[in-house]
CSV table of C-alpha atoms and ligand atoms in Angstrom, one decimal:
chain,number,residue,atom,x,y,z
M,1,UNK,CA,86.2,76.9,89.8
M,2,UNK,CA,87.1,80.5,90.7
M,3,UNK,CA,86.1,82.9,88.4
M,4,UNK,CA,88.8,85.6,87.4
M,5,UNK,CA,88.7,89.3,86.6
M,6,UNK,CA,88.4,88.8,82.8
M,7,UNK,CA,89.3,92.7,82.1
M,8,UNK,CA,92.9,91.2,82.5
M,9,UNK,CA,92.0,89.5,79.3
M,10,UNK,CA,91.6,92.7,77.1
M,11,UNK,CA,94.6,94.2,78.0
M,12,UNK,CA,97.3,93.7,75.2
M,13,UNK,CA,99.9,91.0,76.0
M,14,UNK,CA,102.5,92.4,77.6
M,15,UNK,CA,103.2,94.7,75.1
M,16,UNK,CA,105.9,96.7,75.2
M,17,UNK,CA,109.1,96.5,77.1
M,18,UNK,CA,108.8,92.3,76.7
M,19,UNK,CA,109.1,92.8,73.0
M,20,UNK,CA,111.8,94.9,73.7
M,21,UNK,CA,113.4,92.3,75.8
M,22,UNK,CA,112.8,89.6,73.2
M,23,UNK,CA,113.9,91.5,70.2
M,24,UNK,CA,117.3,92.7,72.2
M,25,UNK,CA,117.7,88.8,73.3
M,26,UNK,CA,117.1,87.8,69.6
M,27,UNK,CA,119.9,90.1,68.6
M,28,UNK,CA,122.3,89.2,70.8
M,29,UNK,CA,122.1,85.6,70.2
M,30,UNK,CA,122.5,85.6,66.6
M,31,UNK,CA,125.4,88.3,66.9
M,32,UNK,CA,127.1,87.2,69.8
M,33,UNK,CA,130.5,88.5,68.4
M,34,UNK,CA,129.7,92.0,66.9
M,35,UNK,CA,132.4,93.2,69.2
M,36,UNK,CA,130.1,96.5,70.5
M,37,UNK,CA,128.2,95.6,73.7
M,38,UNK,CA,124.6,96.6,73.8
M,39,UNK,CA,123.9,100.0,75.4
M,40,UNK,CA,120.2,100.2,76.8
M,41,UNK,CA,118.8,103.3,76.5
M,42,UNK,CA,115.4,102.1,76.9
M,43,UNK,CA,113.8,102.0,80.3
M,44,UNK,CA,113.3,104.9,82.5
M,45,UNK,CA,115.2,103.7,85.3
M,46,UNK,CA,118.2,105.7,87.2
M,47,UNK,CA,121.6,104.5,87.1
M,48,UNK,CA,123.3,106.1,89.8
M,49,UNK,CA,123.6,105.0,93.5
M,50,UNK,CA,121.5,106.4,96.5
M,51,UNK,CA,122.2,110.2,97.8
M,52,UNK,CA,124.5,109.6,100.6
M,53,UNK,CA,122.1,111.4,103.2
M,54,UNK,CA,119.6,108.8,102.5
M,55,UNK,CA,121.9,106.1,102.7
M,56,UNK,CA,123.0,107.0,106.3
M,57,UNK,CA,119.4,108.0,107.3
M,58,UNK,CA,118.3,104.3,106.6
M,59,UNK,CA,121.6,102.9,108.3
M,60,UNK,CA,120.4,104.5,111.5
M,61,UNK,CA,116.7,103.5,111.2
M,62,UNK,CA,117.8,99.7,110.9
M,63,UNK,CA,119.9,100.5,114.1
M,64,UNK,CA,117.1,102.1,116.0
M,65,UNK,CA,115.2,99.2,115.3
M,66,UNK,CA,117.9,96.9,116.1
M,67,UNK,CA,117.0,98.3,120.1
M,68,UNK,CA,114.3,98.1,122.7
M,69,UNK,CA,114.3,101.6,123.3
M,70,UNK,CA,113.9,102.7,120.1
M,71,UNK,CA,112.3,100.2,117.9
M,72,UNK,CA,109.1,100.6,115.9
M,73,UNK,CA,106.3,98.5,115.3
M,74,UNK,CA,103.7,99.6,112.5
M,75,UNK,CA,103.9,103.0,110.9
M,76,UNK,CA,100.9,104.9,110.5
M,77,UNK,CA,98.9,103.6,107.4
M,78,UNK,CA,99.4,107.3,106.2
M,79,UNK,CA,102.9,108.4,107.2
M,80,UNK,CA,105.4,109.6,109.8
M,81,UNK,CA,104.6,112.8,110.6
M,82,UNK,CA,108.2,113.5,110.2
M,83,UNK,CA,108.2,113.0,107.2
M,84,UNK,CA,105.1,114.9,106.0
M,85,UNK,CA,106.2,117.4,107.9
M,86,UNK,CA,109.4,118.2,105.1
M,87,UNK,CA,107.5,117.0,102.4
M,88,UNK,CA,104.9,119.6,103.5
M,89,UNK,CA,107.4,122.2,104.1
M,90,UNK,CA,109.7,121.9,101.3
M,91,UNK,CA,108.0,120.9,98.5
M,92,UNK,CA,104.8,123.3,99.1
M,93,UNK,CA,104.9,126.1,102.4
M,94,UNK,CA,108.7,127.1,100.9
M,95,UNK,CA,106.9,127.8,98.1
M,96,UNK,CA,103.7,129.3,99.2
M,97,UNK,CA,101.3,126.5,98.7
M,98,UNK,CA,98.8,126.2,101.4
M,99,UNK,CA,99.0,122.2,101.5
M,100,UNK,CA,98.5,120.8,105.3
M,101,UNK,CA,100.4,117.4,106.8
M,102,UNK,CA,97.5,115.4,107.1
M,103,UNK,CA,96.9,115.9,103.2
M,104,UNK,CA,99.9,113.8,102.0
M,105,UNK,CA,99.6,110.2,101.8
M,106,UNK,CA,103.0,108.3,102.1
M,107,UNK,CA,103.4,105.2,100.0
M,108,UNK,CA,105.5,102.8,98.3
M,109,UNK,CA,106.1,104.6,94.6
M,110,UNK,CA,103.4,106.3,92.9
M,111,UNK,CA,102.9,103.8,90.2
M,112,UNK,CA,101.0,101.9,93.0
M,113,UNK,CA,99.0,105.8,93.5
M,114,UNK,CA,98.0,106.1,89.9
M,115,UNK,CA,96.2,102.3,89.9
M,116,UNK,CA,95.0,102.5,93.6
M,117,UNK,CA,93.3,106.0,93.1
M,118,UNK,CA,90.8,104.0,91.0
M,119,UNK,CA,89.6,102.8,94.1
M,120,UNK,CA,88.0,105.6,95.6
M,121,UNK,CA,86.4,106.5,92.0
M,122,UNK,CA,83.2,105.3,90.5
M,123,UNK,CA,81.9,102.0,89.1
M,124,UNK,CA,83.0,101.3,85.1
M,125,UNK,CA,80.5,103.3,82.7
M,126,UNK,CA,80.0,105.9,85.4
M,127,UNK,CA,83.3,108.5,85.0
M,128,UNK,CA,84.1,109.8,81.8
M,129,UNK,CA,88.2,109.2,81.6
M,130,UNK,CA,90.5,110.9,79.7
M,131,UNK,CA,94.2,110.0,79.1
M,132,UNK,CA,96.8,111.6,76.6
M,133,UNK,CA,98.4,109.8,73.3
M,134,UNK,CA,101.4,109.3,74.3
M,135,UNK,CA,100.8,107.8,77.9
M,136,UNK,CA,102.6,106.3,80.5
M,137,UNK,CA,100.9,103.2,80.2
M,138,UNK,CA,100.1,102.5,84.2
M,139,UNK,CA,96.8,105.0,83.7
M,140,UNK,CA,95.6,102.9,80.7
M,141,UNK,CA,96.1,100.0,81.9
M,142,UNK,CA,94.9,100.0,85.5
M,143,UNK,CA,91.5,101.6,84.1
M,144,UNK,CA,91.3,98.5,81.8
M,145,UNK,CA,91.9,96.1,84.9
M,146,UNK,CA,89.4,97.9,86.6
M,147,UNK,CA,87.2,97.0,84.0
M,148,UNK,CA,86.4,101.0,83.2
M,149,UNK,CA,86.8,100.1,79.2
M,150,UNK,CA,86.1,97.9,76.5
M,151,UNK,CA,88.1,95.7,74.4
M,152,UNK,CA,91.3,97.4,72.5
M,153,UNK,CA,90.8,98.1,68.9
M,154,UNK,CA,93.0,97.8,65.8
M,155,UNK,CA,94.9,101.0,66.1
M,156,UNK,CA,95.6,100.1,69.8
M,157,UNK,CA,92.8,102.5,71.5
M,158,UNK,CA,90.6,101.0,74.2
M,159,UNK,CA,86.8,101.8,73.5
M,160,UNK,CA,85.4,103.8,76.9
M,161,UNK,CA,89.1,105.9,77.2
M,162,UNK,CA,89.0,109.6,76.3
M,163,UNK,CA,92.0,110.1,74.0
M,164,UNK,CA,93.7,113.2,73.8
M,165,UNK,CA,96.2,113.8,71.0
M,166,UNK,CA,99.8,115.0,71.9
M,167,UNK,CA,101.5,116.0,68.5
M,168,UNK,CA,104.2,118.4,67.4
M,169,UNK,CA,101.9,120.8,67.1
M,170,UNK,CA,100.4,121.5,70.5
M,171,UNK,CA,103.3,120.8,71.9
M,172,UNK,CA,103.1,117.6,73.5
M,173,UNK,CA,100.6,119.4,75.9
M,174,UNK,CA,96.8,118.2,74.7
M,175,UNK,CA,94.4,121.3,74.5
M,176,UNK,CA,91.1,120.9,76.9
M,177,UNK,CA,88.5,119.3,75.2
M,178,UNK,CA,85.0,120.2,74.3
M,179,UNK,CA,83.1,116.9,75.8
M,180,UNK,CA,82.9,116.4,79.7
M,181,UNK,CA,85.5,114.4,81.2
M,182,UNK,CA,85.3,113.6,84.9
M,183,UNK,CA,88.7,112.2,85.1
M,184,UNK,CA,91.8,113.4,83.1
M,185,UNK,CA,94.9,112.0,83.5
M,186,UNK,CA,98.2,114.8,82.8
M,187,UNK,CA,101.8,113.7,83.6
M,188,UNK,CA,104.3,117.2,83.4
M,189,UNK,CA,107.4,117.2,83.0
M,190,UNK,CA,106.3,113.8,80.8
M,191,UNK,CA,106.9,110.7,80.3
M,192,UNK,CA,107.9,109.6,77.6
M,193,UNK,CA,107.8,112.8,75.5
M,194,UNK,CA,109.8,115.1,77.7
M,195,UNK,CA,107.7,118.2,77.5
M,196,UNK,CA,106.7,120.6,79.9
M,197,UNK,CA,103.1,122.3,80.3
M,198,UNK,CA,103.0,126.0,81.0
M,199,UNK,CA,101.3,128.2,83.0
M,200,UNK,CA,98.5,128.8,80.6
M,201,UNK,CA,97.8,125.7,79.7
M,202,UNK,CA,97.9,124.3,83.2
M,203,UNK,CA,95.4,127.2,83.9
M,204,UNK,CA,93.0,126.5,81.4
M,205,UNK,CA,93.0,122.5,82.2
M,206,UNK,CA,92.4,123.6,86.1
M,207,UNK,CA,89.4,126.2,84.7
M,208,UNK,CA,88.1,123.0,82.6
M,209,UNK,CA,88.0,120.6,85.5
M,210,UNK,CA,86.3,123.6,87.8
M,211,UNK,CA,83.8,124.3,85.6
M,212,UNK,CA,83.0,120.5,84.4
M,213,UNK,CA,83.3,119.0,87.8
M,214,UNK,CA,86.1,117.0,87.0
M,215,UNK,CA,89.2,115.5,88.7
M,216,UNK,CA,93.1,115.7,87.4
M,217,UNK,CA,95.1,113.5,88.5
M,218,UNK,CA,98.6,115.3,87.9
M,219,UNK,CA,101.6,113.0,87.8
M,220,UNK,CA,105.2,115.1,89.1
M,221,UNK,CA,107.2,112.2,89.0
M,222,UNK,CA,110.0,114.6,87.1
M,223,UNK,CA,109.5,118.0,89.0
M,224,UNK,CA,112.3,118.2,90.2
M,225,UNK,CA,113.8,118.1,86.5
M,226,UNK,CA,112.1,121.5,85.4
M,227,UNK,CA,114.7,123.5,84.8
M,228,UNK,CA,113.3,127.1,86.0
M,229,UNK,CA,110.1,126.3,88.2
M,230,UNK,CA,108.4,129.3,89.2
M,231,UNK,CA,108.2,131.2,86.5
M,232,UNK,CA,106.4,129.9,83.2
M,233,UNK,CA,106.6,126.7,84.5
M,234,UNK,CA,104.5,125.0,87.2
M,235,UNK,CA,106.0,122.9,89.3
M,236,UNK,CA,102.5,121.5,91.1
M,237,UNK,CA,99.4,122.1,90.2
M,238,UNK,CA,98.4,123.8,93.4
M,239,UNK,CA,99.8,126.9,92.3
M,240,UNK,CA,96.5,127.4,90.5
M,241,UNK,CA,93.2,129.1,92.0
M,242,UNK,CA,91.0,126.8,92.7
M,243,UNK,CA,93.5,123.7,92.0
M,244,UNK,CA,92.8,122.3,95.5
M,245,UNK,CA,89.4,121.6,95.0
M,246,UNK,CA,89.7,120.0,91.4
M,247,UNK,CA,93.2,117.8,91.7
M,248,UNK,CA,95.3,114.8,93.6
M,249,UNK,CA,99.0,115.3,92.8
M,250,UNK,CA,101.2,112.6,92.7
M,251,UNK,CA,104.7,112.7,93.8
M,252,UNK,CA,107.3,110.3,93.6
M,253,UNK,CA,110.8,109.8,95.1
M,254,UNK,CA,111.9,107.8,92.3
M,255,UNK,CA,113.6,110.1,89.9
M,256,UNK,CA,114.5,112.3,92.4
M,257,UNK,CA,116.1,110.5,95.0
M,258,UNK,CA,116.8,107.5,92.9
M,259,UNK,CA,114.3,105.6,94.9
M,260,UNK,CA,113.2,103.4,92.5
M,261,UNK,CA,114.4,100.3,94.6
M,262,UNK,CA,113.8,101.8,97.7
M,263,UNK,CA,110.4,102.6,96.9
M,264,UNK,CA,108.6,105.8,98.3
M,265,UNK,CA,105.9,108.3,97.0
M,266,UNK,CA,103.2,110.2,98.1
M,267,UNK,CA,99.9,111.5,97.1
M,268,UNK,CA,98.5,115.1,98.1
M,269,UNK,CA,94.3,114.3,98.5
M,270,UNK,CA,93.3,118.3,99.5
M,271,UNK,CA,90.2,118.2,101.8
M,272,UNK,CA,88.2,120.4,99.5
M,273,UNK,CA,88.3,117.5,96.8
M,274,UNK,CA,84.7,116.3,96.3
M,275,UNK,CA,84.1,113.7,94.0
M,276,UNK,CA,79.8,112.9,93.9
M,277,UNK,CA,77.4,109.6,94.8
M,278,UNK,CA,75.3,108.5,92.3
M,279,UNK,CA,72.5,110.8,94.4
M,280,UNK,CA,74.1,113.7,93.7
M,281,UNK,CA,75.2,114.4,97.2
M,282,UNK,CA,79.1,115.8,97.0
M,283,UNK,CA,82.0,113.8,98.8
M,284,UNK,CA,85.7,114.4,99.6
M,285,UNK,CA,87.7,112.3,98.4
M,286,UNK,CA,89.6,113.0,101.5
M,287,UNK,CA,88.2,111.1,103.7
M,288,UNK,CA,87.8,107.9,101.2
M,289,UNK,CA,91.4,108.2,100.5
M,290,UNK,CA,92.2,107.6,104.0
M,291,UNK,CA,89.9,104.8,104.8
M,292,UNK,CA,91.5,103.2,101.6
M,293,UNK,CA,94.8,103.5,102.9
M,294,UNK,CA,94.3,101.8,106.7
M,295,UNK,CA,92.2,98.9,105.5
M,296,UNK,CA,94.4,98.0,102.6
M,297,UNK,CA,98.0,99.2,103.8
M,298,UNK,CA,100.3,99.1,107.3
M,299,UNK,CA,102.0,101.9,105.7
M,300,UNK,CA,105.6,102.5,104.2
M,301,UNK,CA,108.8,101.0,106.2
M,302,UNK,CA,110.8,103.1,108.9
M,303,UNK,CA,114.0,103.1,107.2
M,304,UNK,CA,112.5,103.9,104.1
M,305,UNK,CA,110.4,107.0,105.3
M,306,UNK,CA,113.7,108.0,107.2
M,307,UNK,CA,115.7,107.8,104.2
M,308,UNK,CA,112.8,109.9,102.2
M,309,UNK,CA,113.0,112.4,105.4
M,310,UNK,CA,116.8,113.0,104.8
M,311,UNK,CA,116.5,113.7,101.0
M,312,UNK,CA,114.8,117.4,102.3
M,313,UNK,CA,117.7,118.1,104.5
M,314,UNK,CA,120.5,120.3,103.0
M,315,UNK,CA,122.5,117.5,102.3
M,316,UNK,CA,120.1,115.3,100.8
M,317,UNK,CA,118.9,118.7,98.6
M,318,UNK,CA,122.3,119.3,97.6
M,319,UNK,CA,122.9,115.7,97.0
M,320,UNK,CA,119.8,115.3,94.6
M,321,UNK,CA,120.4,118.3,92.5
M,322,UNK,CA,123.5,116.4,91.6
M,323,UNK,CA,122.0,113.6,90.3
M,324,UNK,CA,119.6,115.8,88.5
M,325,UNK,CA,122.8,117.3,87.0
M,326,UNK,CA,124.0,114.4,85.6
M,327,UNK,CA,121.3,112.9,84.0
M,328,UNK,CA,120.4,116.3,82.3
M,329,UNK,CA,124.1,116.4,81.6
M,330,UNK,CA,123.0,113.1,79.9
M,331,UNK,CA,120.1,114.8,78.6
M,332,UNK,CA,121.7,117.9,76.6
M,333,UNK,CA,124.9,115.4,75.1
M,334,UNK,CA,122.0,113.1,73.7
M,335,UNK,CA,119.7,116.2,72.6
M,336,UNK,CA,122.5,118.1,70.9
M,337,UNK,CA,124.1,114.3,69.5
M,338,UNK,CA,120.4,114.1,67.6
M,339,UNK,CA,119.7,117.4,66.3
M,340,UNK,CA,123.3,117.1,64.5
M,341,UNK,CA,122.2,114.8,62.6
M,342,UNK,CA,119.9,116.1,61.8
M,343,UNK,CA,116.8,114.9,63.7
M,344,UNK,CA,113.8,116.5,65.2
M,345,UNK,CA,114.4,116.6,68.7
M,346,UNK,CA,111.9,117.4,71.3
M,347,UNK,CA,112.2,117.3,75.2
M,348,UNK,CA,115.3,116.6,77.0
M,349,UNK,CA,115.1,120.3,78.7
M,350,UNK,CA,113.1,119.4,81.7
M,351,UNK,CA,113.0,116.0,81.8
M,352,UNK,CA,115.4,113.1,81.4
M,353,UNK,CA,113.6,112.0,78.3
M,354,UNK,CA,114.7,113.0,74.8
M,355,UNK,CA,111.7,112.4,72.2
M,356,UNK,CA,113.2,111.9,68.7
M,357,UNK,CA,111.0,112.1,65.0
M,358,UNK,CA,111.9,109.0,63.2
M,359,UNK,CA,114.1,110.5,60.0
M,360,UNK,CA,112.7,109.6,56.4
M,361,UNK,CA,109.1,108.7,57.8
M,362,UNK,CA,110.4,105.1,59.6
M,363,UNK,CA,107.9,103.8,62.0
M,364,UNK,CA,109.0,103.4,65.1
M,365,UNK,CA,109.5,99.5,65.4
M,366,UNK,CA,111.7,100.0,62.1
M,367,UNK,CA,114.0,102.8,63.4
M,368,UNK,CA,114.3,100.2,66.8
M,369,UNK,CA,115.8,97.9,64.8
M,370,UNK,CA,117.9,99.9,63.0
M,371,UNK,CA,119.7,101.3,66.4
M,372,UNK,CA,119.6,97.7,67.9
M,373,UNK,CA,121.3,96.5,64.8
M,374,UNK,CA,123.7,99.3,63.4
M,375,UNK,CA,124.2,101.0,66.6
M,376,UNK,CA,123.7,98.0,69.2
M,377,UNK,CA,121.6,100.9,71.3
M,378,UNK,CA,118.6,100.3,72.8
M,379,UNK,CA,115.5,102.6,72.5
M,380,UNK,CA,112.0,102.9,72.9
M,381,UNK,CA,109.7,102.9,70.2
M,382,UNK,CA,107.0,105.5,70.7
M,383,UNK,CA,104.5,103.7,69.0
M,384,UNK,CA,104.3,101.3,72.5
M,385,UNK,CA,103.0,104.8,74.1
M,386,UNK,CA,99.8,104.8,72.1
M,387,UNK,CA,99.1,105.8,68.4
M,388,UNK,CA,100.2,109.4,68.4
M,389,UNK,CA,104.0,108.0,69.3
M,390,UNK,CA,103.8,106.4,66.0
M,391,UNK,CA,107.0,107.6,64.2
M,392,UNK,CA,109.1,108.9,67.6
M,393,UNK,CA,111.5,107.1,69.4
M,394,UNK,CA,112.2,108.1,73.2
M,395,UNK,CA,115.9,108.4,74.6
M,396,UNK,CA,116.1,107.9,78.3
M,397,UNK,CA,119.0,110.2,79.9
M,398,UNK,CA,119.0,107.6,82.9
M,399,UNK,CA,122.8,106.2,82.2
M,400,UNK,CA,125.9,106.5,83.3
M,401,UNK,CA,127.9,109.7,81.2
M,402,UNK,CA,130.5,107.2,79.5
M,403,UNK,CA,127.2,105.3,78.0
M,404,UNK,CA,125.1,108.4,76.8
M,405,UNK,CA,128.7,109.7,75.0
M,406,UNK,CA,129.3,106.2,73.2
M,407,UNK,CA,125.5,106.1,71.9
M,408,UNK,CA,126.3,109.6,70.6
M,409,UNK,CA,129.4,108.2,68.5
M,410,UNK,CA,127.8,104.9,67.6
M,411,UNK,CA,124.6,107.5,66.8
M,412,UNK,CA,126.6,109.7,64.1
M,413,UNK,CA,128.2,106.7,62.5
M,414,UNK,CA,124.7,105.4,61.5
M,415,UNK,CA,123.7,106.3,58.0
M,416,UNK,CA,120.1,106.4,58.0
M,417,UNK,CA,118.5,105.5,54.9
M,418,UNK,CA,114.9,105.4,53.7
M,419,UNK,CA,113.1,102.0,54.8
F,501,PLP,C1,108.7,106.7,87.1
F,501,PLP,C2,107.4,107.2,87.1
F,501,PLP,C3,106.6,107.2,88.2
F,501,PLP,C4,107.1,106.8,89.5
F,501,PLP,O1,106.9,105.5,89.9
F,501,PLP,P1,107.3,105.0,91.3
F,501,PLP,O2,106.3,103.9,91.5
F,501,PLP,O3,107.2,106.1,92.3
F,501,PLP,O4,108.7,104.4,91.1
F,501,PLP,C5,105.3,107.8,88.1
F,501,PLP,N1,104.9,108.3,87.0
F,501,PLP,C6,105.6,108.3,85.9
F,501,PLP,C7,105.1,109.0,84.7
F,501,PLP,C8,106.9,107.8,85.9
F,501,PLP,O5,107.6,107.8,84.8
């Protein structure tokens, strides 16, 4: 019999957003006639439909291919020039950033980036990983299929991971440790607390990795949420000296364009990125990266790299900063709907997540019932982030505007009482 990859095994059952699912299911088949319908504010996934640009950029790619003259066989494993030519352009040369074509990878949604990158980094036991509590779970669990940890223990922390704390206190934003990392994992604006990193602390993260020899891998999945890029607040790590030889930064279409059915991403590998072999002698990752991408991928669909391309024209710009104004319309209703009642609210400013303090010491799993069963709204219990979300709740600002303005009413008819 074939044997199986066994690190599958440690990783905890499904966790999350099934229990979610089942508790939501349970609730709505023992109350089928509470009247209220269920509001899910749970998942981060957008609501609203595709900017129009990209709509009518894939129309004609599907046409083009419809005809001999113009039809396409296999992209390049990497990208249509096209299209990393505007990525290129817009998202780094209008702002300065010295990042060339040939650095951007093109791919299906960076969630597949986060996991894949794992490839072109050392065996388990030999990289040193560190991750923040809260996480998005895809960089936990993709080091634990890849067999880089050891079982999970009791408080829900896999032995091997680096954890580093994200509290009140710092801000969300985890100070640079004093042991060696050579991997470190940061997600700003994040998910799922909804904070920002500034320029400091980006800067002293960039100095750590520099001086230890390690890599960041910097999620931007919600850049272009920040509210004033440019000046406290980095939109991409490449804005820091010495950045290019120290990070991958992952980009993602998702949030931005509402890709998150259409599916397209892309990762920057700079050529001065050296990772090391086990003899010492230094390596881009450049180079590995690329060799990773033709053998295991034909590359991202026409249409879909057409459709990415039009999101950087005028149109598709103006059309994106709309749906950006929405759901942070969303945002500041359900930020402003929580503080009075007197919550302690955190994010929600440059990202479309709104980070709630469980009142009167609930645990997170309590004050999820609570909503599901007072307000018929569902949430998502920080606690399924890792141990620091213990006692938060997480608000996702991806919903239509009627929604987020009936969870608000529903919200301030809750009375909250100690569990
Ligand atoms: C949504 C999200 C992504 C993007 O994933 P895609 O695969 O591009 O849809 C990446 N990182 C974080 C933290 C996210 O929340």
């Amino acid at each position: 019999m074939a044997f199986i990859n066994e690190n599958y095994l440690k990783l905890q059952a499904g966790y999350l957003f099934p229990e979610i699912g089942r508790r939501v299911e349970a609730f709505a088949k023992t109350h089928p006639s509470t009247g209220k319908r269920i509001i899910r504010c749970g998942i981060g996934d957008v609501t609203e439909p595709l900017p129009a640009a990209a709509i009518a950029a894939m129309h004609r790619a599907v046409d083009e291919l419809g005809r001999r003259e113009t039809f396409r066989g296999y992209p390049p494993p990497t990208g249509y020039e096209f299209l990393r030519n505007a990525i290129v352009k817009t998202d780094f040369a209008d702002f300065g950033l010295k990042i060339e074509a040939d650095e951007i990878f093109v791919s299906d949604g960076s969630k597949g980036d986060c996991g894949a990158i794992l490839d072109i980094l050392g065996a388990p036991g030999s990289n040193r990983i560190g991750i923040t509590d809260p996480v998005y779970p895809v960089y936990v669990d993709t080091n634990v299929m890849a067999g880089h940890t050891g079982p999970v223990n009791n408080a829900g922390a896999y032995e091997g991971l680096t954890y580093l704390p994200c509290t009140a206190e710092n801000g969300f934003v985890p100070a640079v440790p004093k042991e060696k990392l050579e991997v470190v994992y940061l997600c700003y604006p994040n998910n799922p607390t909804g904070a920002m990193i500034n320029r400091d602390q980006l800067t002293a993260w960039v100095k750590y990795a520099l001086a230890n020899d390690a890599i960041i891998l910097y999620d931007v999945a919600y850049q272009a949420y920040i509210k004033d890029p440019g000046k406290d607040l980095p939109r991409s790590i490449y804005e820091f000296d010495g950045a290019r030889r120290c990070a991958v930064e992952f980009h993602s279409f998702s949030k931005d364009g509402g890709f998150t059915g259409v599916r397209c991403g892309y990762t920057v590998v700079p050529k001065e990125l050296n990772g090391t072999t086990r003899g010492g002698e230094k390596m881009p990752l450049h180079g590995l990266w690329t060799r990773r991408w033709s053998t295991k991928s034909n590359g991202v669909s026409y249409p879909v790299q057409r459709a990415a391309e039009a999101l950087y024209s005028p149109e598709g710009r103006k059309q994106i900063k709309g749906l950006i104004d929405h759901y942070m319309g969303n945002a500041k209703i359900l930020r402003e709907g929580c503080q009075s009642m007197g919550l302690e609210v955190y994010g929600g400013v440059n990202a479309p997540y709104v980070w709630v303090a469980c009142p009167d010491g609930l645990s997170s799993w309590v004050m999820f019932d609570r909503m599901l069963e007072q307000a018929n709204v569902v949430i998502t219990p920080g606690s399924g982030f890792g141990s620091q979300g213990e006692g938060y709740f997480r608000i996702s600002a991806f919903n239509s505007r009627e929604n987020v303005e009936e969870v608000v009413q529903r919200l301030k008819a809750l009375t909250l009482q100690p569990a």
